[in-house]
Amino acid sequence: MQVTKYHNASHRQVNGFHFTGAQAYDPGCKHRDDRPMKGFVVDILPADHAKASLVGRVWNPAVGGPSLVLVGDGIVHDITTSHAPTMRDLLELDDPVGFAHDNQGGVLGELLAIAANRRHHRRDADMVRFLAPCDLQAVKACGVTFAQSIIERVIEEKAKGDASQADAIRQKCLEMIGTSLTDVKAGSDEAQRVKQALIEVDMWSPYLEVGIGPDAEVFTKAQPLSSVGWGAEVGLHPVSEWNNPEPEIVLAVNSQGKVKGATLGNDVNLRDVEGRSALLLGKAKDNNASSSVGPFIRLFDEGYGIDDVRMAELTLEVTGTDGFQLQGSSSMAQISRDPLDLVSQTCGAHHQYPDGFCLFLGTLFAPVQDRRAPGAGFTHELGDIVRIKEPRLGALCNQVNLSPSC
């Protein structure tokens, strides 16, 4: 088995798989006929993981259920207590960082060994494996929070879900709208003037309303306990022929509306379904394994906070079993609404969340690279490996399958 080598990392071998430093080959990320994808390497941990407070959840066969964990020095420690038995409870504490470090219980294993256990299509109840770090929290998401994504949502709407029309409509949108939305502050007087101009040329859209209007789009992405974690399969509804991953920052917010940490997420998106009608958002967004979160929640502390979220730089890689490769990025510096504004629009006197919530912040990434045919744009194929990375949050890796099989 060929494994990518790094000059500043020593090799390790766990359960027959080779690893380098904090990086791990993910044996769960393989083609559905069980042939491993050679050379695929995953940077699970943040670059500055030695300074990070990383908490998550694993399946613990010793208790027949999930356990809370703290990851440090390549070791996964059980921090589950009667005082904080769930991630929800941990995030309710005034000092979850101190609590996590003060309550390190038994060692559940080495990070790399647990990573090697992950066979997402063979859920072995006798093996410790990573779960999504969120549990009882509602899973909410914000849409069209970047100017470029606004244009792509308008294209979906105008194309009525037909990918073959996307290129022509994209060109028309760029000619009429251009990049004028990039510097428009949502809800401002300038945004109102842009709205009126677009109405006059019949280019107004509900997506533009939530993109530059006063109110953000906030929707339910998934039910509590339904998100999948690192190494698991993500699911596509079988009716979709035009879909894509959405690499996003996910905030961990407690019941008081306080942001306690951040992680990565894949807001799996069905462009053709939502494009037919915005009222099909639920079908386009909430399916089996359509929400991936992880690998860990990085708790806010003196070394990492909301300003770091504001400057986060995400990268995305899609690798197909057919050799297809797609790379993209999403810069939080270009978001149209501040993350804390999105939190305040999600919760408040109008809407409380007793168990808190995880909030997807949206993405700049909108793939246009052709795959199946010229002009057809990008869409997933079964077996695709999706890797979302951010230097201070690590990497989230999943494989694509149909939602009924996830």
PDB file of N, CA, C and O in Angstrom, residues 145-148 150-151 177-186 190 194 212 333-337 364:
ATOM      1  N   THR A 145     -24.931  32.931   2.517  1.00  0.00           N
ATOM      2  CA  THR A 145     -24.241  33.915   3.356  1.00  0.00           C
ATOM      3  C   THR A 145     -22.990  34.479   2.694  1.00  0.00           C
ATOM      4  O   THR A 145     -22.295  35.294   3.298  1.00  0.00           O
ATOM      5  N   PHE A 146     -22.715  34.060   1.458  1.00  0.00           N
ATOM      6  CA  PHE A 146     -21.598  34.590   0.680  1.00  0.00           C
ATOM      7  C   PHE A 146     -22.128  35.092  -0.659  1.00  0.00           C
ATOM      8  O   PHE A 146     -23.046  34.495  -1.238  1.00  0.00           O
ATOM      9  N   ALA A 147     -21.534  36.180  -1.175  1.00  0.00           N
ATOM     10  CA  ALA A 147     -22.015  36.771  -2.423  1.00  0.00           C
ATOM     11  C   ALA A 147     -21.995  35.773  -3.578  1.00  0.00           C
ATOM     12  O   ALA A 147     -22.948  35.684  -4.358  1.00  0.00           O
ATOM     13  N   GLN A 148     -20.896  34.988  -3.712  1.00  0.00           N
ATOM     14  CA  GLN A 148     -20.816  34.034  -4.813  1.00  0.00           C
ATOM     15  C   GLN A 148     -21.885  32.958  -4.706  1.00  0.00           C
ATOM     16  O   GLN A 148     -22.474  32.540  -5.704  1.00  0.00           O
ATOM     17  N   ILE A 150     -24.777  33.346  -3.420  1.00  0.00           N
ATOM     18  CA  ILE A 150     -26.056  33.965  -3.777  1.00  0.00           C
ATOM     19  C   ILE A 150     -26.314  33.786  -5.268  1.00  0.00           C
ATOM     20  O   ILE A 150     -27.399  33.381  -5.694  1.00  0.00           O
ATOM     21  N   ILE A 151     -25.293  34.099  -6.080  1.00  0.00           N
ATOM     22  CA  ILE A 151     -25.442  33.990  -7.528  1.00  0.00           C
ATOM     23  C   ILE A 151     -25.744  32.552  -7.945  1.00  0.00           C
ATOM     24  O   ILE A 151     -26.608  32.295  -8.794  1.00  0.00           O
ATOM     25  N   ILE A 177     -25.544  41.165 -12.909  1.00  0.00           N
ATOM     26  CA  ILE A 177     -25.241  41.408 -11.508  1.00  0.00           C
ATOM     27  C   ILE A 177     -23.761  41.665 -11.301  1.00  0.00           C
ATOM     28  O   ILE A 177     -23.364  42.500 -10.500  1.00  0.00           O
ATOM     29  N   GLY A 178     -22.929  40.924 -12.052  1.00  0.00           N
ATOM     30  CA  GLY A 178     -21.485  41.040 -11.931  1.00  0.00           C
ATOM     31  C   GLY A 178     -21.028  40.678 -10.533  1.00  0.00           C
ATOM     32  O   GLY A 178     -21.553  39.764  -9.904  1.00  0.00           O
ATOM     33  N   THR A 179     -20.053  41.389 -10.052  1.00  0.00           N
ATOM     34  CA  THR A 179     -19.554  41.160  -8.692  1.00  0.00           C
ATOM     35  C   THR A 179     -20.053  42.234  -7.744  1.00  0.00           C
ATOM     36  O   THR A 179     -19.490  42.459  -6.681  1.00  0.00           O
ATOM     37  N   SER A 180     -21.146  42.903  -8.133  1.00  0.00           N
ATOM     38  CA  SER A 180     -21.643  44.035  -7.357  1.00  0.00           C
ATOM     39  C   SER A 180     -22.126  43.640  -5.975  1.00  0.00           C
ATOM     40  O   SER A 180     -22.284  44.490  -5.105  1.00  0.00           O
ATOM     41  N   LEU A 181     -22.399  42.355  -5.757  1.00  0.00           N
ATOM     42  CA  LEU A 181     -22.901  41.921  -4.459  1.00  0.00           C
ATOM     43  C   LEU A 181     -21.792  41.732  -3.435  1.00  0.00           C
ATOM     44  O   LEU A 181     -22.055  41.664  -2.238  1.00  0.00           O
ATOM     45  N   THR A 182     -20.547  41.646  -3.894  1.00  0.00           N
ATOM     46  CA  THR A 182     -19.436  41.289  -3.011  1.00  0.00           C
ATOM     47  C   THR A 182     -19.297  42.243  -1.838  1.00  0.00           C
ATOM     48  O   THR A 182     -19.076  41.837  -0.701  1.00  0.00           O
ATOM     49  N   ASP A 183     -19.438  43.540  -2.108  1.00  0.00           N
ATOM     50  CA  ASP A 183     -19.208  44.539  -1.066  1.00  0.00           C
ATOM     51  C   ASP A 183     -20.494  45.097  -0.476  1.00  0.00           C
ATOM     52  O   ASP A 183     -20.468  46.084   0.264  1.00  0.00           O
ATOM     53  N   VAL A 184     -21.613  44.482  -0.801  1.00  0.00           N
ATOM     54  CA  VAL A 184     -22.891  44.970  -0.276  1.00  0.00           C
ATOM     55  C   VAL A 184     -23.130  44.398   1.114  1.00  0.00           C
ATOM     56  O   VAL A 184     -23.100  43.185   1.305  1.00  0.00           O
ATOM     57  N   LYS A 185     -23.363  45.254   2.078  1.00  0.00           N
ATOM     58  CA  LYS A 185     -23.662  44.813   3.433  1.00  0.00           C
ATOM     59  C   LYS A 185     -25.130  44.432   3.528  1.00  0.00           C
ATOM     60  O   LYS A 185     -26.018  45.222   3.173  1.00  0.00           O
ATOM     61  N   ALA A 186     -25.392  43.226   3.973  1.00  0.00           N
ATOM     62  CA  ALA A 186     -26.766  42.737   4.080  1.00  0.00           C
ATOM     63  C   ALA A 186     -27.593  43.659   4.963  1.00  0.00           C
ATOM     64  O   ALA A 186     -27.165  44.060   6.052  1.00  0.00           O
ATOM     65  N   GLU A 190     -27.753  50.474   0.834  1.00  0.00           N
ATOM     66  CA  GLU A 190     -27.198  50.096  -0.462  1.00  0.00           C
ATOM     67  C   GLU A 190     -27.808  48.791  -0.957  1.00  0.00           C
ATOM     68  O   GLU A 190     -28.114  48.643  -2.139  1.00  0.00           O
ATOM     69  N   VAL A 194     -29.800  48.004  -4.483  1.00  0.00           N
ATOM     70  CA  VAL A 194     -29.480  46.888  -5.378  1.00  0.00           C
ATOM     71  C   VAL A 194     -30.732  46.044  -5.628  1.00  0.00           C
ATOM     72  O   VAL A 194     -31.005  45.622  -6.759  1.00  0.00           O
ATOM     73  N   ILE A 212     -28.992  39.497   0.779  1.00  0.00           N
ATOM     74  CA  ILE A 212     -28.625  40.882   1.048  1.00  0.00           C
ATOM     75  C   ILE A 212     -29.692  41.639   1.829  1.00  0.00           C
ATOM     76  O   ILE A 212     -29.489  42.803   2.185  1.00  0.00           O
ATOM     77  N   ALA A 333     -13.459  35.124   5.602  1.00  0.00           N
ATOM     78  CA  ALA A 333     -13.263  36.567   5.540  1.00  0.00           C
ATOM     79  C   ALA A 333     -14.231  37.213   4.548  1.00  0.00           C
ATOM     80  O   ALA A 333     -14.471  38.423   4.613  1.00  0.00           O
ATOM     81  N   GLN A 334     -14.809  36.413   3.641  1.00  0.00           N
ATOM     82  CA  GLN A 334     -15.706  36.948   2.621  1.00  0.00           C
ATOM     83  C   GLN A 334     -17.184  36.755   2.954  1.00  0.00           C
ATOM     84  O   GLN A 334     -18.050  37.045   2.120  1.00  0.00           O
ATOM     85  N   ILE A 335     -17.489  36.282   4.162  1.00  0.00           N
ATOM     86  CA  ILE A 335     -18.881  36.064   4.518  1.00  0.00           C
ATOM     87  C   ILE A 335     -19.625  37.398   4.576  1.00  0.00           C
ATOM     88  O   ILE A 335     -19.057  38.433   4.962  1.00  0.00           O
ATOM     89  N   SER A 336     -20.892  37.391   4.152  1.00  0.00           N
ATOM     90  CA  SER A 336     -21.680  38.622   4.084  1.00  0.00           C
ATOM     91  C   SER A 336     -22.271  39.026   5.428  1.00  0.00           C
ATOM     92  O   SER A 336     -22.634  40.192   5.623  1.00  0.00           O
ATOM     93  N   ARG A 337     -22.402  38.079   6.327  1.00  0.00           N
ATOM     94  CA  ARG A 337     -22.965  38.355   7.653  1.00  0.00           C
ATOM     95  C   ARG A 337     -22.003  37.825   8.706  1.00  0.00           C
ATOM     96  O   ARG A 337     -21.436  36.744   8.558  1.00  0.00           O
ATOM     97  N   LEU A 364     -18.680  29.681   0.711  1.00  0.00           N
ATOM     98  CA  LEU A 364     -18.356  30.412  -0.504  1.00  0.00           C
ATOM     99  C   LEU A 364     -18.259  29.467  -1.690  1.00  0.00           C
ATOM    100  O   LEU A 364     -18.432  29.864  -2.847  1.00  0.00           O
TER     101      LEU A 364
END
